[in-house]
Amino acid sequence: MSDQMISGAFRVGHGYDLHRLEAIEPEGRGRPFVLGGVRIESSVGPVGHSDADVLMHCVTDALLGAIGSEDIGQLFPDDDARHEGEDSRVYLEEAIRRVRGLGYELVNLDATVVCERPKLKGHKGAIREHLARVMGVDVGSVNVKGKTHEGVDAIGEGRAIEAHCVALIARV
Ligand code: MG
């Protein structure tokens, strides 16, 4: 599972993830609501094998995509018991380690989280700071935006949460 040789002064990566939302365990199968490593009070939580942190997963995939690496599902299979309930921070740490191992550094990333509830306003600063700390970059390199889905489809009906991310890395 070695990373292939890559070229380019700059490389861009894209990440996307979605998780179902259910009532928090034991009423439903939802994990405690954690976004970008920050715990947010919520009656619903994401369903998933790890801690189901949709933002951490999509940022991880954006970094892995930028270096043409295997994706998060290949590196950390959800049928592997070792990843049950795991803090997704370890996935992001591995992704940035691979980026640096190939001689690149994160320039910036921009992520959008789409969900109806809970409201992300008031948490974005803490999420940016946490993601930046995990990756060892300045908080100015990490941006997080929140959107609703205007009440339509699964996300708008509060049954799912999704996140998108683009990341730019530069050879150092
Ligand atoms: Mg995921």
Short mmCIF file of C-alpha atoms and ligand atoms in Angstrom, two decimals:
data_model
loop_
_atom_site.label_atom_id
_atom_site.label_comp_id
_atom_site.label_asym_id
_atom_site.label_seq_id
_atom_site.Cartn_x
_atom_site.Cartn_y
_atom_site.Cartn_z
CA MET A 1 0.00 0.00 0.00
CA SER A 2 2.82 2.40 -0.79
CA ASP A 3 2.03 5.80 -2.24
CA GLN A 4 2.98 6.23 -5.85
CA MET A 5 5.39 8.94 -6.96
CA ILE A 6 3.53 12.14 -7.76
CA SER A 7 4.50 15.36 -9.47
CA GLY A 8 3.37 18.98 -9.67
CA ALA A 9 4.20 22.10 -7.67
CA PHE A 10 0.56 22.24 -6.63
CA ARG A 11 -2.05 19.52 -6.38
CA VAL A 12 -5.74 19.73 -5.56
CA GLY A 13 -7.88 17.14 -3.78
CA HIS A 14 -11.61 16.76 -3.30
CA GLY A 15 -13.42 15.00 -0.46
CA TYR A 16 -17.07 14.10 0.05
CA ASP A 17 -18.88 12.16 2.74
CA LEU A 18 -22.40 11.51 3.98
CA HIS A 19 -23.74 9.82 7.09
CA ARG A 20 -27.27 8.97 8.13
CA LEU A 21 -28.56 10.75 11.22
CA GLU A 22 -30.53 8.87 13.86
CA ALA A 23 -31.47 9.32 17.50
CA ILE A 24 -28.44 8.94 19.75
CA GLU A 25 -27.77 5.42 21.10
CA PRO A 26 -29.51 3.58 22.68
CA GLU A 27 -32.77 5.05 21.24
CA GLY A 28 -31.29 4.93 17.74
CA ARG A 29 -27.97 4.06 16.20
CA GLY A 30 -26.59 7.60 16.16
CA ARG A 31 -23.16 8.24 17.62
CA PRO A 32 -22.69 11.30 19.83
CA PHE A 33 -22.59 14.24 17.40
CA VAL A 34 -18.94 15.06 16.67
CA LEU A 35 -17.99 17.31 13.78
CA GLY A 36 -14.39 18.07 12.92
CA GLY A 37 -13.49 16.58 16.29
CA VAL A 38 -15.75 18.98 18.19
CA ARG A 39 -18.62 17.57 20.25
CA ILE A 40 -21.91 19.38 19.60
CA GLU A 41 -25.06 18.98 21.68
CA SER A 42 -27.71 17.28 19.54
CA SER A 43 -30.69 14.90 19.83
CA VAL A 44 -29.51 13.12 16.69
CA GLY A 45 -26.11 11.79 15.72
CA PRO A 46 -24.38 10.26 12.71
CA VAL A 47 -24.49 6.52 12.11
CA GLY A 48 -21.15 4.93 11.25
CA HIS A 49 -18.51 2.38 12.06
CA SER A 50 -15.96 4.84 13.47
CA ASP A 51 -17.05 7.93 15.40
CA ALA A 52 -18.86 8.87 12.13
CA ASP A 53 -17.31 12.35 11.96
CA VAL A 54 -18.43 13.34 8.45
CA LEU A 55 -16.23 16.44 8.29
CA MET A 56 -13.09 14.68 9.48
CA HIS A 57 -13.72 11.97 6.88
CA CYS A 58 -14.18 14.33 3.96
CA VAL A 59 -11.12 16.43 4.87
CA THR A 60 -9.11 13.21 5.13
CA ASP A 61 -10.29 12.13 1.67
CA ALA A 62 -9.45 15.55 0.20
CA LEU A 63 -5.85 15.23 1.42
CA LEU A 64 -5.59 11.62 0.26
CA GLY A 65 -7.07 12.64 -3.10
CA ALA A 66 -4.51 15.42 -3.50
CA ILE A 67 -1.68 12.87 -3.35
CA GLY A 68 -3.47 10.27 -5.47
CA SER A 69 -3.58 7.90 -2.53
CA GLU A 70 -6.04 5.18 -1.63
CA ASP A 71 -9.16 6.66 -0.10
CA ILE A 72 -10.26 6.56 3.53
CA GLY A 73 -12.45 3.51 2.98
CA GLN A 74 -9.50 1.55 1.56
CA LEU A 75 -7.06 2.61 4.27
CA PHE A 76 -9.48 2.15 7.15
CA PRO A 77 -12.11 -0.44 6.10
CA ASP A 78 -15.43 -0.20 7.94
CA ASP A 79 -15.55 -4.00 8.30
CA ASP A 80 -12.37 -3.92 10.38
CA ALA A 81 -13.23 -4.23 14.08
CA ARG A 82 -10.16 -2.16 14.99
CA HIS A 83 -11.91 0.96 13.65
CA GLU A 84 -15.15 0.43 15.63
CA GLY A 85 -15.99 3.72 17.35
CA GLU A 86 -12.53 5.05 16.52
CA ASP A 87 -11.67 8.75 16.85
CA SER A 88 -11.45 9.89 13.21
CA ARG A 89 -8.57 12.14 14.17
CA VAL A 90 -6.24 9.20 13.49
CA TYR A 91 -7.39 9.11 9.85
CA LEU A 92 -6.61 12.79 9.34
CA GLU A 93 -3.26 12.44 11.07
CA GLU A 94 -2.37 9.60 8.70
CA ALA A 95 -3.46 11.63 5.66
CA ILE A 96 -1.35 14.68 6.53
CA ARG A 97 1.57 12.38 7.37
CA ARG A 98 1.35 10.93 3.86
CA VAL A 99 1.15 14.42 2.32
CA ARG A 100 4.34 15.48 4.12
CA GLY A 101 6.00 12.16 3.38
CA LEU A 102 5.72 12.95 -0.32
CA GLY A 103 7.24 16.41 0.16
CA TYR A 104 4.07 18.50 0.18
CA GLU A 105 2.38 20.83 2.65
CA LEU A 106 -1.24 21.93 2.95
CA VAL A 107 -1.80 25.42 1.51
CA ASN A 108 -5.45 25.64 2.46
CA LEU A 109 -8.68 23.71 2.54
CA ASP A 110 -12.27 24.82 2.28
CA ALA A 111 -15.10 22.61 3.54
CA THR A 112 -18.87 22.87 3.49
CA VAL A 113 -21.08 20.93 5.89
CA VAL A 114 -24.72 20.49 4.88
CA CYS A 115 -27.29 19.60 7.53
CA GLU A 116 -30.56 20.86 8.90
CA ARG A 117 -29.68 20.44 12.55
CA PRO A 118 -27.88 21.00 14.79
CA LYS A 119 -26.94 24.52 13.76
CA LEU A 120 -23.21 24.88 13.21
CA LYS A 121 -23.13 28.60 13.78
CA GLY A 122 -21.20 29.17 16.97
CA HIS A 123 -19.11 26.00 16.50
CA LYS A 124 -17.24 26.83 13.31
CA GLY A 125 -14.37 28.61 15.05
CA ALA A 126 -13.71 25.67 17.38
CA ILE A 127 -13.94 23.22 14.49
CA ARG A 128 -11.45 25.20 12.40
CA GLU A 129 -9.05 25.41 15.32
CA HIS A 130 -9.30 21.71 16.07
CA LEU A 131 -8.76 20.62 12.46
CA ALA A 132 -5.80 23.01 12.15
CA ARG A 133 -4.26 21.64 15.35
CA VAL A 134 -4.61 18.02 14.22
CA MET A 135 -2.90 18.83 10.92
CA GLY A 136 -0.30 21.16 12.45
CA VAL A 137 -1.21 24.13 10.24
CA ASP A 138 -2.37 27.70 10.86
CA VAL A 139 -6.08 28.13 11.44
CA GLY A 140 -6.09 30.51 8.46
CA SER A 141 -5.45 27.48 6.25
CA VAL A 142 -8.70 25.82 7.30
CA ASN A 143 -12.16 27.10 6.45
CA VAL A 144 -15.51 25.55 7.35
CA LYS A 145 -18.89 26.69 6.09
CA GLY A 146 -22.35 25.54 7.11
CA LYS A 147 -25.41 25.23 4.88
CA THR A 148 -28.90 23.83 5.22
CA HIS A 149 -30.65 21.78 2.54
CA GLU A 150 -33.74 24.00 2.52
CA GLY A 151 -35.95 21.28 3.99
CA VAL A 152 -35.83 19.00 0.97
CA ASP A 153 -34.50 15.46 0.45
CA ALA A 154 -32.91 13.32 3.16
CA ILE A 155 -30.57 16.05 4.38
CA GLY A 156 -33.31 18.67 4.47
CA GLU A 157 -35.53 16.24 6.37
CA GLY A 158 -32.81 15.82 9.00
CA ARG A 159 -32.09 12.18 8.11
CA ALA A 160 -28.54 12.73 6.87
CA ILE A 161 -25.54 15.05 7.01
CA GLU A 162 -22.98 15.57 4.27
CA ALA A 163 -19.70 17.42 3.85
CA HIS A 164 -17.62 18.55 0.89
CA CYS A 165 -14.01 19.69 0.92
CA VAL A 166 -11.35 20.89 -1.49
CA ALA A 167 -7.72 21.02 -0.41
CA LEU A 168 -4.69 22.53 -2.10
CA ILE A 169 -1.21 21.22 -1.34
CA ALA A 170 2.13 22.60 -2.52
CA ARG A 171 5.55 21.01 -2.91
CA VAL A 172 7.90 22.37 -0.24
MG MG B 1 -17.64 8.72 6.68
#
